[in-house]
PDB file of C-alpha atoms in Angstrom:
ATOM      1  CA  UNK J 214     -12.826  10.370  21.470  1.00  0.00           C
ATOM      2  CA  UNK J 215      -9.052   9.873  21.523  1.00  0.00           C
ATOM      3  CA  UNK J 216      -7.389   9.128  18.216  1.00  0.00           C
ATOM      4  CA  UNK J 217      -5.815   5.701  17.890  1.00  0.00           C
ATOM      5  CA  UNK J 218      -2.033   5.596  17.627  1.00  0.00           C
ATOM      6  CA  UNK J 219      -1.699   2.967  14.923  1.00  0.00           C
ATOM      7  CA  UNK J 220       2.074   2.822  15.265  1.00  0.00           C
ATOM      8  CA  UNK J 221       1.596   1.757  18.884  1.00  0.00           C
ATOM      9  CA  UNK J 222      -0.914  -0.871  17.758  1.00  0.00           C
ATOM     10  CA  UNK J 223       1.666  -2.208  15.299  1.00  0.00           C
ATOM     11  CA  UNK J 224       4.353  -2.158  17.993  1.00  0.00           C
ATOM     12  CA  UNK J 225       2.155  -4.314  20.213  1.00  0.00           C
ATOM     13  CA  UNK J 226       1.449  -6.771  17.390  1.00  0.00           C
ATOM     14  CA  UNK J 227       5.148  -7.123  16.630  1.00  0.00           C
ATOM     15  CA  UNK J 228       5.945  -7.527  20.322  1.00  0.00           C
ATOM     16  CA  UNK J 229       3.370 -10.316  20.549  1.00  0.00           C
ATOM     17  CA  UNK J 230       4.630 -12.298  17.554  1.00  0.00           C
ATOM     18  CA  UNK J 231       8.291 -11.961  18.571  1.00  0.00           C
ATOM     19  CA  UNK J 232       7.467 -13.183  22.087  1.00  0.00           C
ATOM     20  CA  UNK J 233       5.861 -16.232  20.475  1.00  0.00           C
ATOM     21  CA  UNK J 234       9.049 -16.824  18.470  1.00  0.00           C
ATOM     22  CA  UNK J 235       7.251 -17.107  15.141  1.00  0.00           C
ATOM     23  CA  UNK J 236       7.455 -15.456  11.710  1.00  0.00           C
ATOM     24  CA  UNK J 237       3.917 -14.957  10.358  1.00  0.00           C
ATOM     25  CA  UNK J 238       3.031 -14.636   6.687  1.00  0.00           C
ATOM     26  CA  UNK J 239       1.991 -11.167   5.579  1.00  0.00           C
ATOM     27  CA  UNK J 240       0.646  -9.989   2.234  1.00  0.00           C
ATOM     28  CA  UNK J 241       1.160  -6.274   1.617  1.00  0.00           C
ATOM     29  CA  UNK J 242      -0.747  -4.346  -0.995  1.00  0.00           C
ATOM     30  CA  UNK J 243       1.810  -1.965  -2.513  1.00  0.00           C
ATOM     31  CA  UNK J 244       0.863   1.217  -4.344  1.00  0.00           C
ATOM     32  CA  UNK J 245       4.392   1.721  -5.704  1.00  0.00           C
ATOM     33  CA  UNK J 246       8.047   0.845  -5.111  1.00  0.00           C
ATOM     34  CA  UNK J 247       9.001   4.100  -3.301  1.00  0.00           C
ATOM     35  CA  UNK J 248       6.203   3.754  -0.748  1.00  0.00           C
ATOM     36  CA  UNK J 249       6.979   0.075  -0.184  1.00  0.00           C
ATOM     37  CA  UNK J 250      10.722   0.594   0.358  1.00  0.00           C
ATOM     38  CA  UNK J 251      10.629   1.604   4.025  1.00  0.00           C
ATOM     39  CA  UNK J 252       7.704  -0.723   4.771  1.00  0.00           C
ATOM     40  CA  UNK J 253       9.637  -3.731   3.464  1.00  0.00           C
ATOM     41  CA  UNK J 254      12.840  -2.714   5.223  1.00  0.00           C
ATOM     42  CA  UNK J 255      10.893  -2.425   8.483  1.00  0.00           C
ATOM     43  CA  UNK J 256       8.488  -5.376   8.372  1.00  0.00           C
ATOM     44  CA  UNK J 257      10.736  -7.980   6.745  1.00  0.00           C
ATOM     45  CA  UNK J 258      12.447  -8.298  10.126  1.00  0.00           C
ATOM     46  CA  UNK J 259       9.263  -9.777  11.564  1.00  0.00           C
ATOM     47  CA  UNK J 260       7.260 -11.291   8.694  1.00  0.00           C
ATOM     48  CA  UNK J 261       7.609 -13.437   5.603  1.00  0.00           C
ATOM     49  CA  UNK J 262       6.221 -11.018   3.067  1.00  0.00           C
ATOM     50  CA  UNK J 263       4.454 -11.252  -0.252  1.00  0.00           C
ATOM     51  CA  UNK J 264       4.062  -7.912  -2.002  1.00  0.00           C
ATOM     52  CA  UNK J 265       0.862  -7.630  -4.030  1.00  0.00           C
ATOM     53  CA  UNK J 266       0.866  -5.120  -6.845  1.00  0.00           C
ATOM     54  CA  UNK J 267      -2.811  -4.637  -7.667  1.00  0.00           C
ATOM     55  CA  UNK J 268      -3.697  -1.058  -8.602  1.00  0.00           C
ATOM     56  CA  UNK J 269      -6.419  -0.879 -11.245  1.00  0.00           C
ATOM     57  CA  UNK J 270      -6.627   2.877 -10.656  1.00  0.00           C
ATOM     58  CA  UNK J 271      -3.302   3.527 -12.398  1.00  0.00           C
ATOM     59  CA  UNK J 272      -3.455   5.442 -15.673  1.00  0.00           C
ATOM     60  CA  UNK J 273      -2.206   4.912 -18.315  1.00  0.00           C
ATOM     61  CA  UNK J 274      -1.256   1.248 -18.836  1.00  0.00           C
ATOM     62  CA  UNK J 275       2.377   2.180 -19.537  1.00  0.00           C
ATOM     63  CA  UNK J 276       2.531   3.827 -16.111  1.00  0.00           C
ATOM     64  CA  UNK J 277       1.115   0.674 -14.527  1.00  0.00           C
ATOM     65  CA  UNK J 278       3.705  -1.530 -16.168  1.00  0.00           C
ATOM     66  CA  UNK J 279       6.572   0.810 -15.289  1.00  0.00           C
ATOM     67  CA  UNK J 280       5.563   0.913 -11.634  1.00  0.00           C
ATOM     68  CA  UNK J 281       5.485  -2.893 -11.560  1.00  0.00           C
ATOM     69  CA  UNK J 282       8.978  -3.060 -13.049  1.00  0.00           C
ATOM     70  CA  UNK J 283      10.258  -0.645 -10.405  1.00  0.00           C
ATOM     71  CA  UNK J 284       8.610  -2.710  -7.665  1.00  0.00           C
ATOM     72  CA  UNK J 285      10.276  -5.851  -8.987  1.00  0.00           C
ATOM     73  CA  UNK J 286      13.655  -4.130  -9.283  1.00  0.00           C
ATOM     74  CA  UNK J 287      13.466  -2.874  -5.704  1.00  0.00           C
ATOM     75  CA  UNK J 288      12.659  -6.318  -4.294  1.00  0.00           C
ATOM     76  CA  UNK J 289      15.505  -7.847  -6.298  1.00  0.00           C
ATOM     77  CA  UNK J 290      17.927  -5.159  -5.101  1.00  0.00           C
ATOM     78  CA  UNK J 291      17.163  -4.898  -1.379  1.00  0.00           C
ATOM     79  CA  UNK J 292      18.451  -7.236   1.304  1.00  0.00           C
ATOM     80  CA  UNK J 293      15.823  -8.607   3.679  1.00  0.00           C
ATOM     81  CA  UNK J 294      15.897 -10.550   6.939  1.00  0.00           C
ATOM     82  CA  UNK J 295      13.016 -12.785   5.830  1.00  0.00           C
ATOM     83  CA  UNK J 296      11.805 -13.695   2.355  1.00  0.00           C
ATOM     84  CA  UNK J 297      10.024 -11.081   0.226  1.00  0.00           C
ATOM     85  CA  UNK J 298       8.163 -12.175  -2.898  1.00  0.00           C
ATOM     86  CA  UNK J 299       6.077 -10.337  -5.486  1.00  0.00           C
ATOM     87  CA  UNK J 300       2.678 -11.027  -7.026  1.00  0.00           C
ATOM     88  CA  UNK J 301       1.806  -8.638  -9.847  1.00  0.00           C
ATOM     89  CA  UNK J 302      -1.755  -8.655 -11.141  1.00  0.00           C
ATOM     90  CA  UNK J 303      -2.811  -7.893 -14.677  1.00  0.00           C
ATOM     91  CA  UNK J 304      -4.064  -4.469 -15.729  1.00  0.00           C
ATOM     92  CA  UNK J 305      -7.799  -4.284 -14.944  1.00  0.00           C
ATOM     93  CA  UNK J 306      -8.807  -0.588 -14.991  1.00  0.00           C
ATOM     94  CA  UNK J 307     -12.466  -1.562 -15.263  1.00  0.00           C
ATOM     95  CA  UNK J 308     -12.296  -2.621 -11.595  1.00  0.00           C
ATOM     96  CA  UNK J 309     -11.496   0.977 -10.663  1.00  0.00           C
ATOM     97  CA  UNK J 310     -13.902   2.764 -13.010  1.00  0.00           C
ATOM     98  CA  UNK J 311     -16.768   0.519 -11.939  1.00  0.00           C
ATOM     99  CA  UNK J 312     -16.070   1.160  -8.265  1.00  0.00           C
ATOM    100  CA  UNK J 313     -15.883   4.955  -8.505  1.00  0.00           C
ATOM    101  CA  UNK J 314     -18.678   5.474 -11.031  1.00  0.00           C
ATOM    102  CA  UNK J 315     -20.643   8.592 -10.142  1.00  0.00           C
ATOM    103  CA  UNK J 316     -17.796   9.972  -8.018  1.00  0.00           C
ATOM    104  CA  UNK J 317     -15.404  10.976 -10.782  1.00  0.00           C
ATOM    105  CA  UNK J 318     -15.519  14.665  -9.815  1.00  0.00           C
ATOM    106  CA  UNK J 319     -14.859  14.115  -6.117  1.00  0.00           C
ATOM    107  CA  UNK J 320     -11.759  15.951  -4.839  1.00  0.00           C
ATOM    108  CA  UNK J 321      -8.546  14.066  -4.217  1.00  0.00           C
ATOM    109  CA  UNK J 322      -8.718  12.424  -0.805  1.00  0.00           C
ATOM    110  CA  UNK J 323     -12.523  12.276  -0.807  1.00  0.00           C
ATOM    111  CA  UNK J 324     -15.114   9.586  -1.431  1.00  0.00           C
ATOM    112  CA  UNK J 325     -13.592   8.469  -4.742  1.00  0.00           C
ATOM    113  CA  UNK J 326     -10.320   7.651  -2.998  1.00  0.00           C
ATOM    114  CA  UNK J 327     -12.069   5.708  -0.247  1.00  0.00           C
ATOM    115  CA  UNK J 328     -13.884   3.640  -2.878  1.00  0.00           C
ATOM    116  CA  UNK J 329     -10.537   3.000  -4.555  1.00  0.00           C
ATOM    117  CA  UNK J 330      -8.993   1.904  -1.230  1.00  0.00           C
ATOM    118  CA  UNK J 331     -11.912  -0.468  -0.766  1.00  0.00           C
ATOM    119  CA  UNK J 332     -11.365  -2.180  -4.130  1.00  0.00           C
ATOM    120  CA  UNK J 333      -7.664  -2.741  -3.522  1.00  0.00           C
ATOM    121  CA  UNK J 334      -7.997  -3.858   0.091  1.00  0.00           C
ATOM    122  CA  UNK J 335     -10.790  -6.305  -0.748  1.00  0.00           C
ATOM    123  CA  UNK J 336      -8.701  -7.865  -3.486  1.00  0.00           C
ATOM    124  CA  UNK J 337      -5.801  -8.192  -1.043  1.00  0.00           C
ATOM    125  CA  UNK J 338      -7.974  -9.697   1.697  1.00  0.00           C
ATOM    126  CA  UNK J 339      -9.490 -12.228  -0.693  1.00  0.00           C
ATOM    127  CA  UNK J 340      -6.042 -13.348  -1.793  1.00  0.00           C
ATOM    128  CA  UNK J 341      -4.858 -13.453   1.821  1.00  0.00           C
ATOM    129  CA  UNK J 342      -7.734 -15.773   2.689  1.00  0.00           C
ATOM    130  CA  UNK J 343      -7.180 -17.971  -0.356  1.00  0.00           C
ATOM    131  CA  UNK J 344      -3.419 -18.309   0.260  1.00  0.00           C
ATOM    132  CA  UNK J 345      -3.636 -18.682   4.072  1.00  0.00           C
ATOM    133  CA  UNK J 346      -1.790 -15.545   5.093  1.00  0.00           C
ATOM    134  CA  UNK J 347      -1.801 -14.570   8.752  1.00  0.00           C
ATOM    135  CA  UNK J 348      -2.158 -10.840   8.042  1.00  0.00           C
ATOM    136  CA  UNK J 349      -2.756  -8.380   5.238  1.00  0.00           C
ATOM    137  CA  UNK J 350      -2.080  -4.650   5.023  1.00  0.00           C
ATOM    138  CA  UNK J 351      -1.227  -1.829   2.608  1.00  0.00           C
ATOM    139  CA  UNK J 352       1.657   0.589   2.121  1.00  0.00           C
ATOM    140  CA  UNK J 353      -0.769   3.465   1.494  1.00  0.00           C
ATOM    141  CA  UNK J 354      -0.568   4.910   5.011  1.00  0.00           C
ATOM    142  CA  UNK J 355       3.042   5.963   4.431  1.00  0.00           C
ATOM    143  CA  UNK J 356       1.867   8.876   2.295  1.00  0.00           C
ATOM    144  CA  UNK J 357       1.334  12.187   4.122  1.00  0.00           C
ATOM    145  CA  UNK J 358      -1.692  12.599   1.843  1.00  0.00           C
ATOM    146  CA  UNK J 359      -3.401   9.370   2.970  1.00  0.00           C
ATOM    147  CA  UNK J 360      -5.565   9.162   6.085  1.00  0.00           C
ATOM    148  CA  UNK J 361      -4.326   6.280   8.246  1.00  0.00           C
ATOM    149  CA  UNK J 362      -7.539   6.206  10.297  1.00  0.00           C
ATOM    150  CA  UNK J 363      -9.672   5.711   7.169  1.00  0.00           C
ATOM    151  CA  UNK J 364      -7.352   2.975   5.887  1.00  0.00           C
ATOM    152  CA  UNK J 365      -7.155   1.103   9.184  1.00  0.00           C
ATOM    153  CA  UNK J 366     -10.889   1.186   9.878  1.00  0.00           C
ATOM    154  CA  UNK J 367     -11.631   0.001   6.349  1.00  0.00           C
ATOM    155  CA  UNK J 368      -8.953  -2.684   6.545  1.00  0.00           C
ATOM    156  CA  UNK J 369     -10.262  -3.965   9.880  1.00  0.00           C
ATOM    157  CA  UNK J 370     -13.841  -4.154   8.562  1.00  0.00           C
ATOM    158  CA  UNK J 371     -12.757  -6.016   5.429  1.00  0.00           C
ATOM    159  CA  UNK J 372     -10.530  -8.311   7.483  1.00  0.00           C
ATOM    160  CA  UNK J 373     -13.473  -9.351   9.654  1.00  0.00           C
ATOM    161  CA  UNK J 374     -15.561 -10.005   6.560  1.00  0.00           C
ATOM    162  CA  UNK J 375     -12.908 -12.222   4.964  1.00  0.00           C
ATOM    163  CA  UNK J 376     -11.604 -13.811   8.156  1.00  0.00           C
ATOM    164  CA  UNK J 377      -8.032 -12.482   7.878  1.00  0.00           C
ATOM    165  CA  UNK J 378      -6.458 -10.072  10.355  1.00  0.00           C
ATOM    166  CA  UNK J 379      -5.599  -6.603   9.075  1.00  0.00           C
ATOM    167  CA  UNK J 380      -2.189  -5.423  10.269  1.00  0.00           C
ATOM    168  CA  UNK J 381      -2.972  -1.978  11.604  1.00  0.00           C
ATOM    169  CA  UNK J 382      -0.259   0.583  11.001  1.00  0.00           C
ATOM    170  CA  UNK J 383       0.669   4.146  10.118  1.00  0.00           C
ATOM    171  CA  UNK J 384       3.908   3.853   8.189  1.00  0.00           C
ATOM    172  CA  UNK J 385       4.481   7.601   7.943  1.00  0.00           C
ATOM    173  CA  UNK J 386       5.265   7.611  11.681  1.00  0.00           C
ATOM    174  CA  UNK J 387       8.855   7.510  12.967  1.00  0.00           C
ATOM    175  CA  UNK J 388      10.035   9.283   9.829  1.00  0.00           C
ATOM    176  CA  UNK J 389       8.774   6.441   7.661  1.00  0.00           C
ATOM    177  CA  UNK J 390       7.989   8.736   4.748  1.00  0.00           C
ATOM    178  CA  UNK J 391      11.384  10.437   5.071  1.00  0.00           C
ATOM    179  CA  UNK J 392      13.103   7.047   5.057  1.00  0.00           C
ATOM    180  CA  UNK J 393      11.170   6.026   1.935  1.00  0.00           C
ATOM    181  CA  UNK J 394      12.499   9.127   0.176  1.00  0.00           C
ATOM    182  CA  UNK J 395      16.053   8.238   1.245  1.00  0.00           C
ATOM    183  CA  UNK J 396      15.686   4.655   0.020  1.00  0.00           C
ATOM    184  CA  UNK J 397      14.178   5.846  -3.245  1.00  0.00           C
ATOM    185  CA  UNK J 398      17.272   7.951  -3.853  1.00  0.00           C
ATOM    186  CA  UNK J 399      19.564   5.117  -2.813  1.00  0.00           C
ATOM    187  CA  UNK J 400      17.992   2.701  -5.300  1.00  0.00           C
ATOM    188  CA  UNK J 401      17.284   5.280  -7.995  1.00  0.00           C
ATOM    189  CA  UNK J 402      13.537   4.641  -7.938  1.00  0.00           C
ATOM    190  CA  UNK J 403      11.060   6.430 -10.139  1.00  0.00           C
ATOM    191  CA  UNK J 404       8.898   8.693  -7.974  1.00  0.00           C
ATOM    192  CA  UNK J 405       5.685   9.634  -9.755  1.00  0.00           C
ATOM    193  CA  UNK J 406       4.193  13.100  -9.214  1.00  0.00           C
ATOM    194  CA  UNK J 407       0.552  11.963  -9.061  1.00  0.00           C
ATOM    195  CA  UNK J 408      -1.252   9.270  -7.082  1.00  0.00           C
ATOM    196  CA  UNK J 409      -2.063   7.171 -10.111  1.00  0.00           C
ATOM    197  CA  UNK J 410      -5.569   7.565 -11.495  1.00  0.00           C
ATOM    198  CA  UNK J 411      -6.536   9.731 -14.440  1.00  0.00           C
ATOM    199  CA  UNK J 412      -8.344  12.142 -12.106  1.00  0.00           C
ATOM    200  CA  UNK J 413      -5.302  12.707  -9.882  1.00  0.00           C
ATOM    201  CA  UNK J 414      -3.189  13.119 -13.022  1.00  0.00           C
ATOM    202  CA  UNK J 415      -5.539  15.801 -14.363  1.00  0.00           C
ATOM    203  CA  UNK J 416      -5.548  17.554 -10.982  1.00  0.00           C
ATOM    204  CA  UNK J 417      -1.758  17.514 -10.886  1.00  0.00           C
ATOM    205  CA  UNK J 418      -1.496  18.924 -14.393  1.00  0.00           C
ATOM    206  CA  UNK J 419      -3.857  21.792 -13.454  1.00  0.00           C
ATOM    207  CA  UNK J 420      -1.631  22.621 -10.475  1.00  0.00           C
ATOM    208  CA  UNK J 421       1.420  22.699 -12.721  1.00  0.00           C
ATOM    209  CA  UNK J 422      -0.269  25.154 -15.052  1.00  0.00           C
ATOM    210  CA  UNK J 423      -1.484  27.482 -12.307  1.00  0.00           C
TER     211      UNK J 423
END
């Protein structure tokens, strides 16, 4: 089976909406300001965007709050073609721990991560349905460590369940990750050295000590 080129899928979606001369509403789940930087620069040309910061996996609470402040600062600092707004949820780590229970010792990138993706994408889809967004998506695919196929298949399944279209994408393509690094430097963004959860933090600390 041929792998799907999700950048081409996104290109076709953008081509369709521009040919219809409309600016749809898109809610983007953001994992952090650095990862969202390129995504917002790119997609704000075609969509009215609301950034959702909902990441109950983040540990500790101070890290969560700092990442929100950086997300807010980035949105306030960047210039966009269309409006970009922010919704920041409260800190609800129990959402994450409940979802991954029994999979705490899974390796980074394994089942625990997929369960974490599921929690965050479902929350985003539910809000998209409630607030009448045309599309929802996530910035997660910009990371070289995140599997775009897993994210897009999960997003599409959840989108069908909630009745909101998932904007398929692979933001690491076309030097998206490289551009996010450049924008992070330009805006002086904090770039964390672990994904966010306590398990990824522990794994990172072990690597530092080895």
